[in-house]
CSV table of C-alpha atoms in Angstrom, one decimal:
chain,number,residue,atom,x,y,z
T,1,MET,CA,129.5,145.4,144.3
T,2,THR,CA,126.2,146.7,145.6
T,3,SER,CA,123.5,144.0,145.9
T,4,PRO,CA,120.0,144.8,144.9
T,5,THR,CA,118.2,146.0,148.0
T,6,ASN,CA,114.6,146.9,149.0
T,7,THR,CA,114.8,150.4,150.4
T,8,ALA,CA,111.1,151.0,150.9
T,9,SER,CA,111.3,152.3,154.4
T,10,GLY,CA,111.1,156.1,154.7
T,11,SER,CA,114.0,156.0,157.1
T,12,THR,CA,116.3,154.8,154.4
T,13,HIS,CA,115.9,158.0,152.4
T,14,PRO,CA,117.6,160.6,154.7
T,15,ARG,CA,118.4,163.0,151.9
T,16,ILE,CA,114.7,163.5,151.2
T,17,ALA,CA,114.0,164.0,154.8
T,18,SER,CA,116.5,166.8,154.8
T,19,PHE,CA,114.6,168.9,152.3
T,20,LEU,CA,112.7,171.8,153.7
T,21,ALA,CA,109.0,171.0,154.2
T,22,ASP,CA,108.0,174.2,152.3
T,23,GLN,CA,110.2,173.2,149.3
T,24,ILE,CA,108.5,169.8,149.0
T,25,GLU,CA,105.1,171.4,149.4
T,26,GLN,CA,105.9,173.8,146.6
T,27,PHE,CA,106.9,170.9,144.4
T,28,ARG,CA,103.7,169.0,145.2
T,29,ARG,CA,101.6,172.1,144.4
T,30,GLN,CA,103.3,172.6,141.1
T,31,TYR,CA,103.3,168.9,140.2
T,32,PRO,CA,100.3,167.3,142.0
T,33,ASP,CA,99.9,163.6,142.2
T,34,TYR,CA,97.8,162.2,139.4
T,35,ASP,CA,94.0,162.6,139.5
T,36,GLU,CA,92.5,161.2,136.3
T,37,GLU,CA,89.3,163.1,136.7
T,38,GLU,CA,91.0,166.5,137.1
T,39,SER,CA,94.0,166.1,134.8
T,40,GLU,CA,93.9,167.8,131.4
T,41,PHE,CA,96.1,165.0,130.1
T,42,PRO,CA,94.2,161.7,129.9
T,43,LEU,CA,96.0,158.4,130.3
T,44,TRP,CA,94.7,157.3,126.9
T,45,ILE,CA,94.7,159.7,124.0
T,46,GLU,CA,92.4,159.0,121.1
T,47,GLY,CA,94.5,158.1,118.0
T,48,VAL,CA,97.7,157.8,120.0
T,49,ASP,CA,99.1,154.4,121.2
T,50,THR,CA,100.4,155.3,124.7
T,51,THR,CA,101.0,151.7,125.7
T,52,TYR,CA,104.6,152.1,124.7
T,53,ALA,CA,105.4,154.8,127.2
T,54,PRO,CA,102.1,155.5,129.1
T,55,PHE,CA,101.4,159.0,130.5
T,56,ILE,CA,101.0,158.2,134.2
T,57,PRO,CA,102.6,160.9,136.3
T,58,THR,CA,104.6,159.5,139.1
T,59,SER,CA,104.1,160.8,142.7
T,60,THR,CA,106.4,163.5,144.0
T,61,ARG,CA,107.6,161.1,146.6
T,62,ARG,CA,108.7,158.5,144.1
T,63,VAL,CA,110.4,161.2,142.0
T,64,LEU,CA,112.6,162.3,145.0
T,65,ILE,CA,113.3,158.7,146.1
T,66,ALA,CA,114.3,157.6,142.6
T,67,LEU,CA,116.7,160.5,142.2
T,68,GLU,CA,118.2,159.9,145.6
T,69,MET,CA,118.7,156.2,144.8
T,70,VAL,CA,120.6,156.9,141.6
T,71,GLY,CA,122.9,159.3,143.6
T,72,LEU,CA,122.1,162.3,141.5
T,73,SER,CA,124.6,165.2,141.9
T,74,SER,CA,125.6,168.5,140.4
T,75,ALA,CA,128.0,166.6,138.0
T,76,ASP,CA,125.1,164.8,136.3
T,77,LYS,CA,123.2,165.5,133.1
T,78,VAL,CA,119.8,163.8,133.0
T,79,LEU,CA,117.7,162.6,130.1
T,80,ASP,CA,114.1,161.7,130.9
T,81,VAL,CA,112.6,159.5,128.2
T,82,GLY,CA,108.8,160.1,128.1
T,83,SER,CA,109.0,163.1,130.4
T,84,GLY,CA,105.3,163.8,130.8
T,85,ASP,CA,104.8,167.0,132.7
T,86,GLY,CA,108.5,167.4,133.4
T,87,ARG,CA,108.5,166.7,137.1
T,88,PHE,CA,111.7,164.6,137.0
T,89,CYS,CA,113.6,167.2,135.2
T,90,PHE,CA,112.4,169.9,137.6
T,91,ALA,CA,113.3,167.9,140.7
T,92,ALA,CA,116.7,166.9,139.2
T,93,VAL,CA,117.7,170.5,138.8
T,94,SER,CA,115.8,172.2,141.7
T,95,PHE,CA,116.4,169.6,144.5
T,96,PHE,CA,119.6,167.8,143.4
T,97,GLY,CA,121.4,170.5,141.6
T,98,ALA,CA,121.8,168.5,138.3
T,99,GLN,CA,123.9,170.4,135.8
T,100,ARG,CA,121.2,169.9,133.1
T,101,ALA,CA,118.0,168.0,132.5
T,102,LEU,CA,116.3,167.3,129.2
T,103,GLY,CA,112.9,165.7,128.8
T,104,ILE,CA,111.8,164.1,125.5
T,105,GLU,CA,108.1,163.4,125.0
T,106,TYR,CA,105.9,162.3,122.1
T,107,GLU,CA,103.0,164.7,122.8
T,108,GLN,CA,103.5,168.3,121.9
T,109,ASP,CA,100.9,169.4,124.5
T,110,LEU,CA,103.0,167.8,127.2
T,111,VAL,CA,106.1,169.5,125.9
T,112,GLU,CA,104.4,172.9,126.1
T,113,LYS,CA,103.0,172.2,129.5
T,114,SER,CA,106.3,171.0,131.0
T,115,THR,CA,108.1,174.0,129.6
T,116,GLU,CA,105.5,176.3,131.2
T,117,LEU,CA,105.7,174.6,134.6
T,118,ALA,CA,109.5,174.8,134.7
T,119,GLN,CA,109.6,178.3,133.2
T,120,ASP,CA,112.1,179.8,135.6
T,121,LEU,CA,114.6,177.0,135.1
T,122,VAL,CA,114.0,177.0,131.3
T,123,ASP,CA,115.0,180.7,131.4
T,124,GLN,CA,118.3,179.7,133.1
T,125,GLY,CA,119.0,177.2,130.4
T,126,ARG,CA,119.2,174.2,132.8
T,127,ILE,CA,116.0,172.5,131.7
T,128,SER,CA,114.6,171.9,128.2
T,129,PHE,CA,112.0,169.7,126.6
T,130,GLN,CA,111.7,168.3,123.1
T,131,LYS,CA,109.0,166.5,121.1
T,132,ALA,CA,110.5,163.2,119.9
T,133,ASP,CA,109.5,159.8,118.5
T,134,LEU,CA,110.9,157.4,121.1
T,135,THR,CA,110.7,154.5,118.7
T,136,ASN,CA,113.2,156.2,116.4
T,137,TRP,CA,116.1,156.3,118.8
T,138,ARG,CA,118.7,155.2,116.3
T,139,ASP,CA,118.2,158.5,114.3
T,140,SER,CA,117.8,160.7,117.4
T,141,PRO,CA,120.8,163.0,118.0
T,142,THR,CA,119.5,163.6,121.5
T,143,MET,CA,119.3,159.9,122.4
T,144,GLN,CA,122.6,159.1,120.8
T,145,SER,CA,124.4,162.0,122.6
T,146,LYS,CA,127.1,160.9,125.0
T,147,GLU,CA,126.5,163.8,127.4
T,148,TRP,CA,124.0,162.0,129.6
T,149,SER,CA,125.1,160.4,132.8
T,150,VAL,CA,121.6,159.4,134.1
T,151,ILE,CA,118.6,158.2,132.0
T,152,VAL,CA,115.1,157.9,133.5
T,153,VAL,CA,112.6,155.6,131.7
T,154,PHE,CA,109.0,154.7,132.4
T,155,LEU,CA,108.5,152.1,129.6
T,156,SER,CA,106.0,149.3,129.2
T,157,PRO,CA,107.6,145.8,128.9
T,158,GLU,CA,107.0,146.1,125.1
T,159,GLY,CA,108.7,149.5,125.1
T,160,GLY,CA,111.7,148.2,127.1
T,161,THR,CA,112.2,145.3,124.7
T,162,ASP,CA,111.9,147.5,121.6
T,163,MET,CA,114.6,149.9,123.1
T,164,GLU,CA,116.8,147.1,124.4
T,165,ASP,CA,119.7,147.8,122.1
T,166,TRP,CA,119.7,151.5,123.1
T,167,LEU,CA,119.4,150.8,126.8
T,168,VAL,CA,122.2,148.3,126.7
T,169,GLN,CA,124.4,150.7,124.7
T,170,GLU,CA,124.0,153.4,127.3
T,171,PHE,CA,124.4,151.0,130.2
T,172,GLU,CA,127.7,149.7,128.7
T,173,ARG,CA,129.1,153.2,128.5
T,174,GLY,CA,128.5,153.8,132.2
T,175,VAL,CA,125.1,155.6,132.2
T,176,ARG,CA,123.0,155.0,135.3
T,177,ILE,CA,119.5,154.0,134.3
T,178,VAL,CA,116.4,154.5,136.5
T,179,ALA,CA,113.3,152.4,135.6
T,180,LEU,CA,110.0,153.2,137.1
T,181,VAL,CA,107.0,150.9,137.7
T,182,PHE,CA,108.1,148.4,135.1
T,183,ASP,CA,111.5,146.9,135.8
T,184,LEU,CA,114.0,145.9,133.1
T,185,LYS,CA,114.8,142.4,134.3
T,186,HIS,CA,113.9,140.9,130.9
T,187,LEU,CA,117.0,142.7,129.6
T,188,LYS,CA,119.6,140.3,130.7
T,189,SER,CA,122.6,142.5,129.8
T,190,LEU,CA,121.6,145.0,132.5
T,191,HIS,CA,122.7,144.8,136.1
T,192,CYS,CA,120.3,146.0,138.8
T,193,SER,CA,122.4,147.6,141.5
T,194,LEU,CA,119.6,149.0,143.7
T,195,GLU,CA,115.8,148.5,143.9
T,196,ASP,CA,112.9,149.6,145.9
T,197,THR,CA,110.1,147.2,145.0
T,198,GLU,CA,107.5,148.9,147.1
T,199,GLU,CA,108.0,152.2,145.3
T,200,GLY,CA,108.6,150.6,142.0
T,201,ILE,CA,112.1,151.9,141.3
T,202,TRP,CA,115.1,150.1,139.9
T,203,VAL,CA,118.6,151.5,139.3
T,204,TYR,CA,120.8,149.8,136.7
T,205,GLU,CA,124.5,150.6,136.9
T,206,LYS,CA,127.6,148.9,135.4
T,207,GLN,CA,129.9,147.5,138.0
């Protein structure tokens, strides 16, 4: 059994260090770290409650570290819940060779933007994005599908609690869950197998 471990040191992420510098630079140009003043997508959208799954794009560094920590491989199919601009899906396929990545997002503008950014991979059928109501997971064929082996979530504590039954359901059937910024420690049925508290990444995997 793997004990939760802080892996914040850059030296503990050798797979990331092996990526060619120009590939990482291309990723950063396409998916720049968040700048609220320059972003066309504000953190808070009038008339929309984004406290459930806030739109705060994670850094390219955190994306790569999180996918390395979960041990992503070509055998995996990834579901990104609240996919924002699609950077996790893009990195999962481009850098880690994931078989497929699907991002679901409440905002149609973000669905369109993420599809545009990942256009080449969309054309290959390896990435797709859907508009979805994350609170209605019980009636969502996508969220109830058994094809996913890795699920990425960036949920507020309220969102994590509201989706507890779904997260536990997926955990129990062997899905690896990656939580960003907000951990899921309040969900007692989940076991944290690996963590990087400095980067704000927690991996939950059934032992």
